[in-house]
């Protein structure tokens, strides 16, 4: 992990501000969703990218009832249901 040398304090509501240089470098814009991970005492922020609810794939997604589903998962489900061979 690479240190940026940037230190920020939490405000009274527990928020931090990401510096504009960091946001530009990582391609994060205002209102972009960020995913939060915890790993061995570290907090990791990552720009959120939707993934298939079944396989986790991020390729060839369609929206179904507010959920992301890969076309390959739809084909597999159709085979399991006996709709296609």
Tab-separated table of N, CA and C in Angstrom:
chain	number	residue	atom	x	y	z
A	1	UNK	N	0.849	-1.172	0.000
A	1	UNK	CA	0.000	0.000	0.000
A	1	UNK	C	0.897	1.239	0.000
A	2	UNK	N	0.528	2.215	-0.793
A	2	UNK	CA	1.340	3.412	-0.963
A	2	UNK	C	0.770	4.566	-0.123
A	3	UNK	N	1.595	5.220	0.664
A	3	UNK	CA	1.159	6.364	1.469
A	3	UNK	C	1.113	7.618	0.598
A	4	UNK	N	0.059	8.413	0.783
A	4	UNK	CA	-0.051	9.676	0.053
A	4	UNK	C	0.520	10.835	0.857
A	5	UNK	N	0.700	10.635	2.155
A	5	UNK	CA	1.167	11.709	3.023
A	5	UNK	C	0.052	12.663	3.420
A	6	UNK	N	-1.170	12.378	3.012
A	6	UNK	CA	-2.318	13.227	3.331
A	6	UNK	C	-2.954	12.746	4.625
A	7	UNK	N	-3.190	13.678	5.548
A	7	UNK	CA	-3.851	13.358	6.813
A	7	UNK	C	-5.094	14.229	6.928
A	8	UNK	N	-6.207	13.634	7.275
A	8	UNK	CA	-7.462	14.361	7.464
A	8	UNK	C	-8.069	13.953	8.800
A	9	UNK	N	-8.745	14.890	9.454
A	9	UNK	CA	-9.461	14.592	10.696
A	9	UNK	C	-10.933	14.360	10.387
A	10	UNK	N	-11.563	13.501	11.176
A	10	UNK	CA	-13.002	13.305	11.074
A	10	UNK	C	-13.702	14.525	11.633
A	11	UNK	N	-14.838	14.910	11.020
A	11	UNK	CA	-15.626	15.991	11.613
A	11	UNK	C	-16.559	15.402	12.669
A	12	UNK	N	-17.406	16.253	13.248
A	12	UNK	CA	-18.285	15.815	14.341
A	12	UNK	C	-19.298	14.759	13.908
A	13	UNK	N	-19.528	14.609	12.606
A	13	UNK	CA	-20.444	13.586	12.104
A	13	UNK	C	-19.706	12.349	11.583
A	14	UNK	N	-18.383	12.293	11.776
A	14	UNK	CA	-17.605	11.135	11.346
A	14	UNK	C	-17.221	11.150	9.884
A	15	UNK	N	-17.272	12.316	9.248
A	15	UNK	CA	-16.963	12.424	7.818
A	15	UNK	C	-15.525	12.884	7.600
A	16	UNK	N	-14.987	12.511	6.439
A	16	UNK	CA	-13.697	13.031	5.988
A	16	UNK	C	-13.889	13.596	4.585
A	17	UNK	N	-12.970	14.435	4.181
A	17	UNK	CA	-12.992	14.979	2.827
A	17	UNK	C	-11.824	14.391	2.065
A	18	UNK	N	-12.111	13.846	0.885
A	18	UNK	CA	-11.043	13.350	0.024
A	18	UNK	C	-10.526	14.513	-0.824
A	19	UNK	N	-9.237	14.773	-0.790
A	19	UNK	CA	-8.683	15.886	-1.561
A	19	UNK	C	-8.958	15.734	-3.059
A	20	UNK	N	-9.129	16.864	-3.727
A	20	UNK	CA	-9.454	16.873	-5.151
A	20	UNK	C	-8.394	16.155	-5.979
A	21	UNK	N	-7.122	16.281	-5.601
A	21	UNK	CA	-6.057	15.600	-6.350
A	21	UNK	C	-6.253	14.092	-6.323
A	22	UNK	N	-6.631	13.570	-5.166
A	22	UNK	CA	-6.867	12.137	-5.000
A	22	UNK	C	-8.095	11.705	-5.797
A	23	UNK	N	-9.163	12.508	-5.737
A	23	UNK	CA	-10.374	12.175	-6.489
A	23	UNK	C	-10.113	12.174	-7.995
A	24	UNK	N	-9.353	13.132	-8.453
A	24	UNK	CA	-9.032	13.190	-9.892
A	24	UNK	C	-8.190	11.997	-10.310
A	25	UNK	N	-7.194	11.667	-9.510
A	25	UNK	CA	-6.305	10.542	-9.812
A	25	UNK	C	-7.081	9.230	-9.881
A	26	UNK	N	-8.056	9.052	-8.981
A	26	UNK	CA	-8.805	7.796	-8.901
A	26	UNK	C	-10.097	7.808	-9.718
A	27	UNK	N	-10.393	8.938	-10.362
A	27	UNK	CA	-11.598	9.011	-11.190
A	27	UNK	C	-12.881	9.001	-10.387
A	28	UNK	N	-12.849	9.601	-9.199
A	28	UNK	CA	-14.027	9.656	-8.333
A	28	UNK	C	-14.622	11.055	-8.433
A	29	UNK	N	-15.898	11.122	-8.790
A	29	UNK	CA	-16.591	12.400	-8.924
A	29	UNK	C	-17.578	12.586	-7.783
A	30	UNK	N	-18.086	13.799	-7.679
A	30	UNK	CA	-19.103	14.103	-6.680
A	30	UNK	C	-20.294	13.172	-6.859
A	31	UNK	N	-20.770	12.631	-5.783
A	31	UNK	CA	-21.927	11.714	-5.726
A	31	UNK	C	-21.640	10.300	-6.233
A	32	UNK	N	-20.402	9.993	-6.611
A	32	UNK	CA	-20.069	8.619	-6.995
A	32	UNK	C	-20.163	7.722	-5.756
A	33	UNK	N	-20.741	6.527	-5.904
A	33	UNK	CA	-20.786	5.617	-4.757
A	33	UNK	C	-19.406	5.001	-4.505
A	34	UNK	N	-19.054	4.869	-3.234
A	34	UNK	CA	-17.806	4.229	-2.832
A	34	UNK	C	-18.141	3.016	-1.974
A	35	UNK	N	-17.404	1.950	-2.188
A	35	UNK	CA	-17.539	0.744	-1.372
A	35	UNK	C	-16.531	0.840	-0.235
A	36	UNK	N	-16.918	0.377	0.936
A	36	UNK	CA	-16.047	0.436	2.107
A	36	UNK	C	-15.702	-0.988	2.530
A	37	UNK	N	-14.400	-1.258	2.647
A	37	UNK	CA	-13.905	-2.553	3.090
A	37	UNK	C	-13.076	-2.350	4.349
A	38	UNK	N	-13.002	-3.377	5.165
A	38	UNK	CA	-12.126	-3.370	6.335
A	38	UNK	C	-11.216	-4.579	6.212
A	39	UNK	N	-9.904	-4.361	6.380
A	39	UNK	CA	-8.927	-5.435	6.266
A	39	UNK	C	-7.836	-5.233	7.306
A	40	UNK	N	-7.806	-6.101	8.289
A	40	UNK	CA	-6.780	-6.068	9.331
A	40	UNK	C	-6.559	-4.664	9.889
A	41	UNK	N	-7.638	-4.026	10.313
A	41	UNK	CA	-7.532	-2.713	10.933
A	41	UNK	C	-7.415	-1.554	9.960
A	42	UNK	N	-7.515	-1.818	8.669
A	42	UNK	CA	-7.438	-0.764	7.658
A	42	UNK	C	-8.822	-0.554	7.050
A	43	UNK	N	-9.142	0.703	6.758
A	43	UNK	CA	-10.373	1.038	6.049
A	43	UNK	C	-9.980	1.306	4.603
A	44	UNK	N	-10.631	0.607	3.681
A	44	UNK	CA	-10.303	0.732	2.256
A	44	UNK	C	-11.535	1.240	1.525
A	45	UNK	N	-11.361	2.322	0.780
A	45	UNK	CA	-12.428	2.872	-0.052
A	45	UNK	C	-12.148	2.513	-1.500
A	46	UNK	N	-13.187	2.096	-2.201
A	46	UNK	CA	-13.036	1.743	-3.608
A	46	UNK	C	-14.266	2.236	-4.352
A	47	UNK	N	-14.052	2.793	-5.534
A	47	UNK	CA	-15.180	3.231	-6.347
A	47	UNK	C	-16.064	2.014	-6.629
A	48	UNK	N	-17.352	2.156	-6.369
A	48	UNK	CA	-18.282	1.051	-6.529
A	48	UNK	C	-18.552	0.762	-7.996
A	49	UNK	N	-18.472	-0.496	-8.359
A	49	UNK	CA	-18.844	-0.950	-9.689
A	49	UNK	C	-19.855	-2.075	-9.516
A	50	UNK	N	-21.041	-1.939	-10.093
A	50	UNK	CA	-22.053	-2.986	-9.940
A	50	UNK	C	-21.569	-4.322	-10.495
A	51	UNK	N	-22.054	-5.394	-9.883
A	51	UNK	CA	-21.674	-6.739	-10.311
A	51	UNK	C	-22.899	-7.650	-10.304
A	52	UNK	N	-22.817	-8.724	-11.051
A	52	UNK	CA	-23.874	-9.730	-11.129
A	52	UNK	C	-24.150	-10.298	-9.734
A	53	UNK	N	-25.430	-10.381	-9.360
A	53	UNK	CA	-25.784	-10.859	-8.027
A	53	UNK	C	-25.507	-12.355	-7.842
A	54	UNK	N	-25.345	-13.090	-8.920
A	54	UNK	CA	-25.092	-14.524	-8.817
A	54	UNK	C	-23.602	-14.865	-8.881
A	55	UNK	N	-22.908	-14.311	-9.858
A	55	UNK	CA	-21.516	-14.722	-10.086
A	55	UNK	C	-20.483	-13.678	-9.670
A	56	UNK	N	-20.922	-12.435	-9.485
A	56	UNK	CA	-19.973	-11.368	-9.180
A	56	UNK	C	-19.322	-10.776	-10.412
A	57	UNK	N	-19.668	-11.282	-11.579
A	57	UNK	CA	-19.107	-10.783	-12.831
A	57	UNK	C	-19.521	-9.329	-13.049
A	58	UNK	N	-18.627	-8.560	-13.659
A	58	UNK	CA	-18.922	-7.157	-13.950
A	58	UNK	C	-19.108	-6.930	-15.452
A	59	UNK	N	-19.198	-8.030	-16.215
A	59	UNK	CA	-19.303	-7.949	-17.672
A	59	UNK	C	-20.730	-8.187	-18.139
A	60	UNK	N	-21.155	-7.422	-19.145
A	60	UNK	CA	-22.406	-7.663	-19.861
A	60	UNK	C	-23.613	-7.712	-18.918
A	61	UNK	N	-23.787	-6.665	-18.102
A	61	UNK	CA	-24.859	-6.634	-17.106
A	61	UNK	C	-26.142	-6.033	-17.665
A	62	UNK	N	-27.266	-6.550	-17.183
A	62	UNK	CA	-28.573	-5.957	-17.449
A	62	UNK	C	-29.242	-5.710	-16.100
A	63	UNK	N	-30.176	-4.771	-16.085
A	63	UNK	CA	-30.892	-4.448	-14.854
A	63	UNK	C	-32.189	-5.244	-14.817
A	64	UNK	N	-32.411	-5.989	-13.735
A	64	UNK	CA	-33.645	-6.745	-13.568
A	64	UNK	C	-34.177	-6.496	-12.168
A	65	UNK	N	-35.312	-5.852	-12.077
A	65	UNK	CA	-35.949	-5.542	-10.792
A	65	UNK	C	-34.982	-4.844	-9.828
A	66	UNK	N	-34.202	-3.927	-10.362
A	66	UNK	CA	-33.277	-3.164	-9.529
A	66	UNK	C	-31.992	-3.889	-9.181
A	67	UNK	N	-31.780	-5.069	-9.740
A	67	UNK	CA	-30.563	-5.850	-9.495
A	67	UNK	C	-29.800	-6.017	-10.799
A	68	UNK	N	-28.493	-6.132	-10.700
A	68	UNK	CA	-27.655	-6.356	-11.880
A	68	UNK	C	-27.468	-7.851	-12.085
A	69	UNK	N	-27.690	-8.297	-13.322
A	69	UNK	CA	-27.545	-9.714	-13.666
A	69	UNK	C	-26.775	-9.809	-14.981
A	70	UNK	N	-25.766	-10.656	-15.015
A	70	UNK	CA	-24.994	-10.862	-16.239
A	70	UNK	C	-25.804	-11.728	-17.201
A	71	UNK	N	-25.652	-11.453	-18.488
A	71	UNK	CA	-26.371	-12.241	-19.487
A	71	UNK	C	-25.996	-13.718	-19.397
A	72	UNK	N	-24.745	-14.005	-19.025
A	72	UNK	CA	-24.331	-15.407	-18.879
A	72	UNK	C	-25.099	-16.091	-17.741
A	73	UNK	N	-25.394	-15.365	-16.674
A	73	UNK	CA	-26.190	-15.936	-15.577
A	73	UNK	C	-27.624	-16.177	-16.012
A	74	UNK	N	-28.160	-15.269	-16.817
A	74	UNK	CA	-29.525	-15.451	-17.331
A	74	UNK	C	-29.595	-16.713	-18.185
A	75	UNK	N	-28.582	-16.928	-19.023
A	75	UNK	CA	-28.549	-18.127	-19.861
A	75	UNK	C	-28.475	-19.385	-18.995
A	76	UNK	N	-27.645	-19.369	-17.966
A	76	UNK	CA	-27.530	-20.523	-17.066
A	76	UNK	C	-28.857	-20.801	-16.361
A	77	UNK	N	-29.532	-19.746	-15.910
A	77	UNK	CA	-30.824	-19.918	-15.237
A	77	UNK	C	-31.863	-20.471	-16.208
A	78	UNK	N	-31.838	-20.011	-17.457
A	78	UNK	CA	-32.765	-20.520	-18.466
A	78	UNK	C	-32.525	-22.007	-18.723
A	79	UNK	N	-31.239	-22.417	-18.725
A	79	UNK	CA	-30.917	-23.845	-18.895
A	79	UNK	C	-31.405	-24.647	-17.708
A	80	UNK	N	-31.186	-24.143	-16.499
A	80	UNK	CA	-31.667	-24.848	-15.300
A	80	UNK	C	-33.183	-24.975	-15.277
A	81	UNK	N	-33.863	-23.971	-15.788
A	81	UNK	CA	-35.337	-23.992	-15.813
A	81	UNK	C	-35.869	-24.824	-16.981
A	82	UNK	N	-34.985	-25.280	-17.861
A	82	UNK	CA	-35.413	-26.091	-18.993
A	82	UNK	C	-36.020	-25.274	-20.125
A	83	UNK	N	-35.783	-23.976	-20.131
A	83	UNK	CA	-36.317	-23.114	-21.183
A	83	UNK	C	-35.505	-23.248	-22.458
A	84	UNK	N	-34.172	-23.376	-22.287
A	84	UNK	CA	-33.284	-23.565	-23.429
A	84	UNK	C	-32.340	-24.735	-23.132
A	85	UNK	N	-31.706	-25.235	-24.160
A	85	UNK	CA	-30.745	-26.333	-23.969
A	85	UNK	C	-29.349	-25.811	-23.911
